[in-house]
């Protein structure tokens, strides 16, 4: 997904943001390489996860592996003159319930909004709750390691959240 301020990779298995690049900010002074905010490799994980848990949630481990969402196309781009980009991802479970996870991007905005829509095809109410988390490895990969020893101060690798108003 590309907007004017974000370049994201979202995995259709679970619908997690596995890579986030900030094209307007260089990795280091004088570099044309963008700053990488989130990264997922076999050796390192720092990603934004969200989903639906609860008894009937598709992300509940008791219900099997994380859902494999379907998307209309492989790449989505916020076009010139377009102020909002919506990227719907859809999953239908074995009972026929349809779960749509929609990522919403706005021009000039670094926030990534995630909306859910659930179509219950059964007669009983579904028990579902949302979750969101940042998942990260303990150890940094070599290209992100500053080389400090255990006696040195380590910086915080967390994130800040905000809400409007």
PDB file of C-alpha atoms in Angstrom:
ATOM      1  CA  UNK A   1       0.000   0.000   0.000  1.00  0.00           C
ATOM      2  CA  UNK A   2       1.457   3.339  -0.989  1.00  0.00           C
ATOM      3  CA  UNK A   3       0.322   6.776   0.006  1.00  0.00           C
ATOM      4  CA  UNK A   4       2.065  10.123  -0.169  1.00  0.00           C
ATOM      5  CA  UNK A   5       3.653   9.498   3.270  1.00  0.00           C
ATOM      6  CA  UNK A   6       3.641   5.697   3.771  1.00  0.00           C
ATOM      7  CA  UNK A   7       4.837   2.608   1.927  1.00  0.00           C
ATOM      8  CA  UNK A   8       3.439  -0.486   3.677  1.00  0.00           C
ATOM      9  CA  UNK A   9       3.548  -4.232   3.204  1.00  0.00           C
ATOM     10  CA  UNK A  10       0.510  -6.025   4.621  1.00  0.00           C
ATOM     11  CA  UNK A  11       0.473  -9.819   4.832  1.00  0.00           C
ATOM     12  CA  UNK A  12      -2.799 -11.389   3.713  1.00  0.00           C
ATOM     13  CA  UNK A  13      -2.244 -14.089   6.382  1.00  0.00           C
ATOM     14  CA  UNK A  14      -3.762 -12.238   9.335  1.00  0.00           C
ATOM     15  CA  UNK A  15      -3.715  -8.806   7.702  1.00  0.00           C
ATOM     16  CA  UNK A  16      -0.705  -7.552   9.681  1.00  0.00           C
ATOM     17  CA  UNK A  17       1.497  -4.604   8.710  1.00  0.00           C
ATOM     18  CA  UNK A  18       4.878  -6.296   8.296  1.00  0.00           C
ATOM     19  CA  UNK A  19       6.849  -3.429   6.795  1.00  0.00           C
ATOM     20  CA  UNK A  20       6.469   0.334   7.008  1.00  0.00           C
ATOM     21  CA  UNK A  21       8.700   2.784   5.172  1.00  0.00           C
ATOM     22  CA  UNK A  22       8.541   6.567   5.522  1.00  0.00           C
ATOM     23  CA  UNK A  23       9.601   7.887   2.075  1.00  0.00           C
ATOM     24  CA  UNK A  24       9.828  11.524   3.231  1.00  0.00           C
ATOM     25  CA  UNK A  25      12.378  10.672   5.922  1.00  0.00           C
ATOM     26  CA  UNK A  26      15.830   9.342   4.995  1.00  0.00           C
ATOM     27  CA  UNK A  27      17.392   6.428   6.858  1.00  0.00           C
ATOM     28  CA  UNK A  28      20.327   8.725   7.591  1.00  0.00           C
ATOM     29  CA  UNK A  29      21.432  12.188   6.506  1.00  0.00           C
ATOM     30  CA  UNK A  30      22.275  12.332   2.817  1.00  0.00           C
ATOM     31  CA  UNK A  31      20.665   8.961   2.076  1.00  0.00           C
ATOM     32  CA  UNK A  32      17.947   8.377  -0.503  1.00  0.00           C
ATOM     33  CA  UNK A  33      16.905   5.212   1.354  1.00  0.00           C
ATOM     34  CA  UNK A  34      13.670   5.763   3.340  1.00  0.00           C
ATOM     35  CA  UNK A  35      13.462   5.293   7.099  1.00  0.00           C
ATOM     36  CA  UNK A  36      12.097   1.846   7.961  1.00  0.00           C
ATOM     37  CA  UNK A  37       9.660   1.970  10.865  1.00  0.00           C
ATOM     38  CA  UNK A  38       8.433  -1.655  10.841  1.00  0.00           C
ATOM     39  CA  UNK A  39      10.272  -4.710   9.540  1.00  0.00           C
ATOM     40  CA  UNK A  40       9.649  -8.451   9.322  1.00  0.00           C
ATOM     41  CA  UNK A  41      12.388 -10.878   8.281  1.00  0.00           C
ATOM     42  CA  UNK A  42      13.181 -14.483   9.264  1.00  0.00           C
ATOM     43  CA  UNK A  43      15.653 -13.105  11.856  1.00  0.00           C
ATOM     44  CA  UNK A  44      13.691 -10.104  13.158  1.00  0.00           C
ATOM     45  CA  UNK A  45      10.071  -9.114  13.752  1.00  0.00           C
ATOM     46  CA  UNK A  46       8.725  -5.642  14.440  1.00  0.00           C
ATOM     47  CA  UNK A  47       5.188  -5.459  13.085  1.00  0.00           C
ATOM     48  CA  UNK A  48       1.721  -4.092  13.826  1.00  0.00           C
ATOM     49  CA  UNK A  49      -0.855  -6.837  14.332  1.00  0.00           C
ATOM     50  CA  UNK A  50      -4.613  -6.513  14.630  1.00  0.00           C
ATOM     51  CA  UNK A  51      -7.487  -8.912  14.392  1.00  0.00           C
ATOM     52  CA  UNK A  52     -10.638 -10.444  15.791  1.00  0.00           C
ATOM     53  CA  UNK A  53     -10.472 -12.846  18.720  1.00  0.00           C
ATOM     54  CA  UNK A  54     -13.102 -14.276  21.032  1.00  0.00           C
ATOM     55  CA  UNK A  55     -14.897 -17.596  20.714  1.00  0.00           C
ATOM     56  CA  UNK A  56     -15.861 -17.004  17.064  1.00  0.00           C
ATOM     57  CA  UNK A  57     -13.028 -14.722  15.995  1.00  0.00           C
ATOM     58  CA  UNK A  58     -10.968 -15.833  13.002  1.00  0.00           C
ATOM     59  CA  UNK A  59      -7.765 -14.890  14.879  1.00  0.00           C
ATOM     60  CA  UNK A  60      -8.571 -17.135  17.858  1.00  0.00           C
ATOM     61  CA  UNK A  61      -5.826 -19.826  17.867  1.00  0.00           C
ATOM     62  CA  UNK A  62      -8.449 -22.420  18.869  1.00  0.00           C
ATOM     63  CA  UNK A  63     -10.125 -21.829  15.490  1.00  0.00           C
ATOM     64  CA  UNK A  64      -7.021 -22.767  13.493  1.00  0.00           C
ATOM     65  CA  UNK A  65      -4.342 -20.699  11.768  1.00  0.00           C
ATOM     66  CA  UNK A  66      -4.770 -16.968  11.280  1.00  0.00           C
ATOM     67  CA  UNK A  67      -7.210 -16.123   8.486  1.00  0.00           C
ATOM     68  CA  UNK A  68      -5.990 -15.856   4.911  1.00  0.00           C
ATOM     69  CA  UNK A  69      -7.653 -12.725   3.556  1.00  0.00           C
ATOM     70  CA  UNK A  70      -8.567 -12.178  -0.084  1.00  0.00           C
ATOM     71  CA  UNK A  71      -7.811  -8.851  -1.763  1.00  0.00           C
ATOM     72  CA  UNK A  72      -8.836  -7.485  -5.162  1.00  0.00           C
ATOM     73  CA  UNK A  73      -5.252  -6.836  -6.276  1.00  0.00           C
ATOM     74  CA  UNK A  74      -1.651  -7.052  -5.081  1.00  0.00           C
ATOM     75  CA  UNK A  75      -0.884  -3.321  -4.932  1.00  0.00           C
ATOM     76  CA  UNK A  76      -2.917  -0.303  -3.860  1.00  0.00           C
ATOM     77  CA  UNK A  77      -1.767   3.288  -4.429  1.00  0.00           C
ATOM     78  CA  UNK A  78      -3.255   6.585  -3.290  1.00  0.00           C
ATOM     79  CA  UNK A  79      -3.506   8.336  -6.668  1.00  0.00           C
ATOM     80  CA  UNK A  80      -2.849  12.020  -7.349  1.00  0.00           C
ATOM     81  CA  UNK A  81      -5.974  13.983  -6.443  1.00  0.00           C
ATOM     82  CA  UNK A  82      -7.297  11.130  -4.295  1.00  0.00           C
ATOM     83  CA  UNK A  83      -7.689  12.017  -0.596  1.00  0.00           C
ATOM     84  CA  UNK A  84      -8.537   8.589   0.814  1.00  0.00           C
ATOM     85  CA  UNK A  85      -7.589   5.007   0.007  1.00  0.00           C
ATOM     86  CA  UNK A  86      -9.589   2.066   1.351  1.00  0.00           C
ATOM     87  CA  UNK A  87      -8.129  -1.431   1.128  1.00  0.00           C
ATOM     88  CA  UNK A  88     -10.682  -4.140   1.998  1.00  0.00           C
ATOM     89  CA  UNK A  89      -9.483  -7.650   2.843  1.00  0.00           C
ATOM     90  CA  UNK A  90     -12.124 -10.381   3.110  1.00  0.00           C
ATOM     91  CA  UNK A  91     -12.172 -13.795   4.785  1.00  0.00           C
ATOM     92  CA  UNK A  92     -15.029 -16.315   4.946  1.00  0.00           C
ATOM     93  CA  UNK A  93     -14.900 -18.982   7.660  1.00  0.00           C
ATOM     94  CA  UNK A  94     -16.130 -22.594   7.458  1.00  0.00           C
ATOM     95  CA  UNK A  95     -19.556 -21.554   8.799  1.00  0.00           C
ATOM     96  CA  UNK A  96     -19.969 -19.006   5.978  1.00  0.00           C
ATOM     97  CA  UNK A  97     -19.439 -15.904   8.136  1.00  0.00           C
ATOM     98  CA  UNK A  98     -17.647 -13.129   6.252  1.00  0.00           C
ATOM     99  CA  UNK A  99     -15.098 -10.898   7.958  1.00  0.00           C
ATOM    100  CA  UNK A 100     -13.889  -7.760   6.174  1.00  0.00           C
ATOM    101  CA  UNK A 101     -10.842  -5.935   7.490  1.00  0.00           C
ATOM    102  CA  UNK A 102     -10.499  -2.539   5.798  1.00  0.00           C
ATOM    103  CA  UNK A 103      -7.369  -0.400   6.013  1.00  0.00           C
ATOM    104  CA  UNK A 104      -8.114   3.309   5.554  1.00  0.00           C
ATOM    105  CA  UNK A 105      -5.387   5.761   4.550  1.00  0.00           C
ATOM    106  CA  UNK A 106      -5.743   9.543   4.193  1.00  0.00           C
ATOM    107  CA  UNK A 107      -3.523  11.912   2.254  1.00  0.00           C
ATOM    108  CA  UNK A 108      -0.859  13.506   4.455  1.00  0.00           C
ATOM    109  CA  UNK A 109      -1.751  11.288   7.422  1.00  0.00           C
ATOM    110  CA  UNK A 110       0.567   8.735   9.029  1.00  0.00           C
ATOM    111  CA  UNK A 111      -2.296   7.072  10.919  1.00  0.00           C
ATOM    112  CA  UNK A 112      -3.534   3.740   9.595  1.00  0.00           C
ATOM    113  CA  UNK A 113      -7.159   3.151  10.506  1.00  0.00           C
ATOM    114  CA  UNK A 114      -8.515  -0.393  10.539  1.00  0.00           C
ATOM    115  CA  UNK A 115     -12.258  -1.045  10.333  1.00  0.00           C
ATOM    116  CA  UNK A 116     -14.023  -4.393  10.651  1.00  0.00           C
ATOM    117  CA  UNK A 117     -17.309  -5.576   9.187  1.00  0.00           C
ATOM    118  CA  UNK A 118     -18.801  -8.967  10.080  1.00  0.00           C
ATOM    119  CA  UNK A 119     -21.623 -10.716   8.218  1.00  0.00           C
ATOM    120  CA  UNK A 120     -23.081 -13.412  10.463  1.00  0.00           C
ATOM    121  CA  UNK A 121     -24.821 -16.090   8.381  1.00  0.00           C
ATOM    122  CA  UNK A 122     -25.946 -18.101  11.411  1.00  0.00           C
ATOM    123  CA  UNK A 123     -28.800 -17.710  13.847  1.00  0.00           C
ATOM    124  CA  UNK A 124     -26.662 -17.281  16.987  1.00  0.00           C
ATOM    125  CA  UNK A 125     -24.743 -14.114  17.839  1.00  0.00           C
ATOM    126  CA  UNK A 126     -20.989 -14.302  17.290  1.00  0.00           C
ATOM    127  CA  UNK A 127     -18.667 -13.667  20.232  1.00  0.00           C
ATOM    128  CA  UNK A 128     -15.865 -11.496  18.862  1.00  0.00           C
ATOM    129  CA  UNK A 129     -13.520  -8.845  20.205  1.00  0.00           C
ATOM    130  CA  UNK A 130     -10.791  -6.815  18.527  1.00  0.00           C
ATOM    131  CA  UNK A 131      -7.116  -6.739  19.401  1.00  0.00           C
ATOM    132  CA  UNK A 132      -4.150  -4.671  18.327  1.00  0.00           C
ATOM    133  CA  UNK A 133      -0.510  -5.062  19.280  1.00  0.00           C
ATOM    134  CA  UNK A 134       3.038  -4.350  18.261  1.00  0.00           C
ATOM    135  CA  UNK A 135       4.979  -7.596  18.023  1.00  0.00           C
ATOM    136  CA  UNK A 136       8.761  -7.526  18.123  1.00  0.00           C
ATOM    137  CA  UNK A 137      11.775  -9.757  18.537  1.00  0.00           C
ATOM    138  CA  UNK A 138      13.946  -9.377  21.607  1.00  0.00           C
ATOM    139  CA  UNK A 139      17.265  -9.191  19.769  1.00  0.00           C
ATOM    140  CA  UNK A 140      18.052  -6.686  17.056  1.00  0.00           C
ATOM    141  CA  UNK A 141      19.355  -7.901  13.699  1.00  0.00           C
ATOM    142  CA  UNK A 142      22.997  -6.992  12.910  1.00  0.00           C
ATOM    143  CA  UNK A 143      22.074  -4.041  10.665  1.00  0.00           C
ATOM    144  CA  UNK A 144      20.117  -2.414  13.533  1.00  0.00           C
ATOM    145  CA  UNK A 145      22.481  -3.292  16.386  1.00  0.00           C
ATOM    146  CA  UNK A 146      24.416  -0.317  17.731  1.00  0.00           C
ATOM    147  CA  UNK A 147      27.119  -2.543  19.188  1.00  0.00           C
ATOM    148  CA  UNK A 148      26.518  -1.472  22.782  1.00  0.00           C
ATOM    149  CA  UNK A 149      27.330  -3.895  25.582  1.00  0.00           C
ATOM    150  CA  UNK A 150      24.989  -5.070  28.313  1.00  0.00           C
ATOM    151  CA  UNK A 151      26.440  -2.378  30.582  1.00  0.00           C
ATOM    152  CA  UNK A 152      25.418   0.454  28.264  1.00  0.00           C
ATOM    153  CA  UNK A 153      22.031   2.110  28.297  1.00  0.00           C
ATOM    154  CA  UNK A 154      19.615   0.723  25.727  1.00  0.00           C
ATOM    155  CA  UNK A 155      17.032   2.952  24.122  1.00  0.00           C
ATOM    156  CA  UNK A 156      13.337   2.202  24.253  1.00  0.00           C
ATOM    157  CA  UNK A 157      12.082   0.461  21.084  1.00  0.00           C
ATOM    158  CA  UNK A 158       8.392   0.989  21.660  1.00  0.00           C
ATOM    159  CA  UNK A 159       5.887   3.230  19.952  1.00  0.00           C
ATOM    160  CA  UNK A 160       3.505   6.045  20.780  1.00  0.00           C
ATOM    161  CA  UNK A 161      -0.214   5.955  20.122  1.00  0.00           C
ATOM    162  CA  UNK A 162      -2.542   8.911  19.764  1.00  0.00           C
ATOM    163  CA  UNK A 163      -6.214   9.559  19.223  1.00  0.00           C
ATOM    164  CA  UNK A 164      -7.849  12.683  17.793  1.00  0.00           C
ATOM    165  CA  UNK A 165      -9.024  15.288  20.276  1.00  0.00           C
TER     166      UNK A 165
END
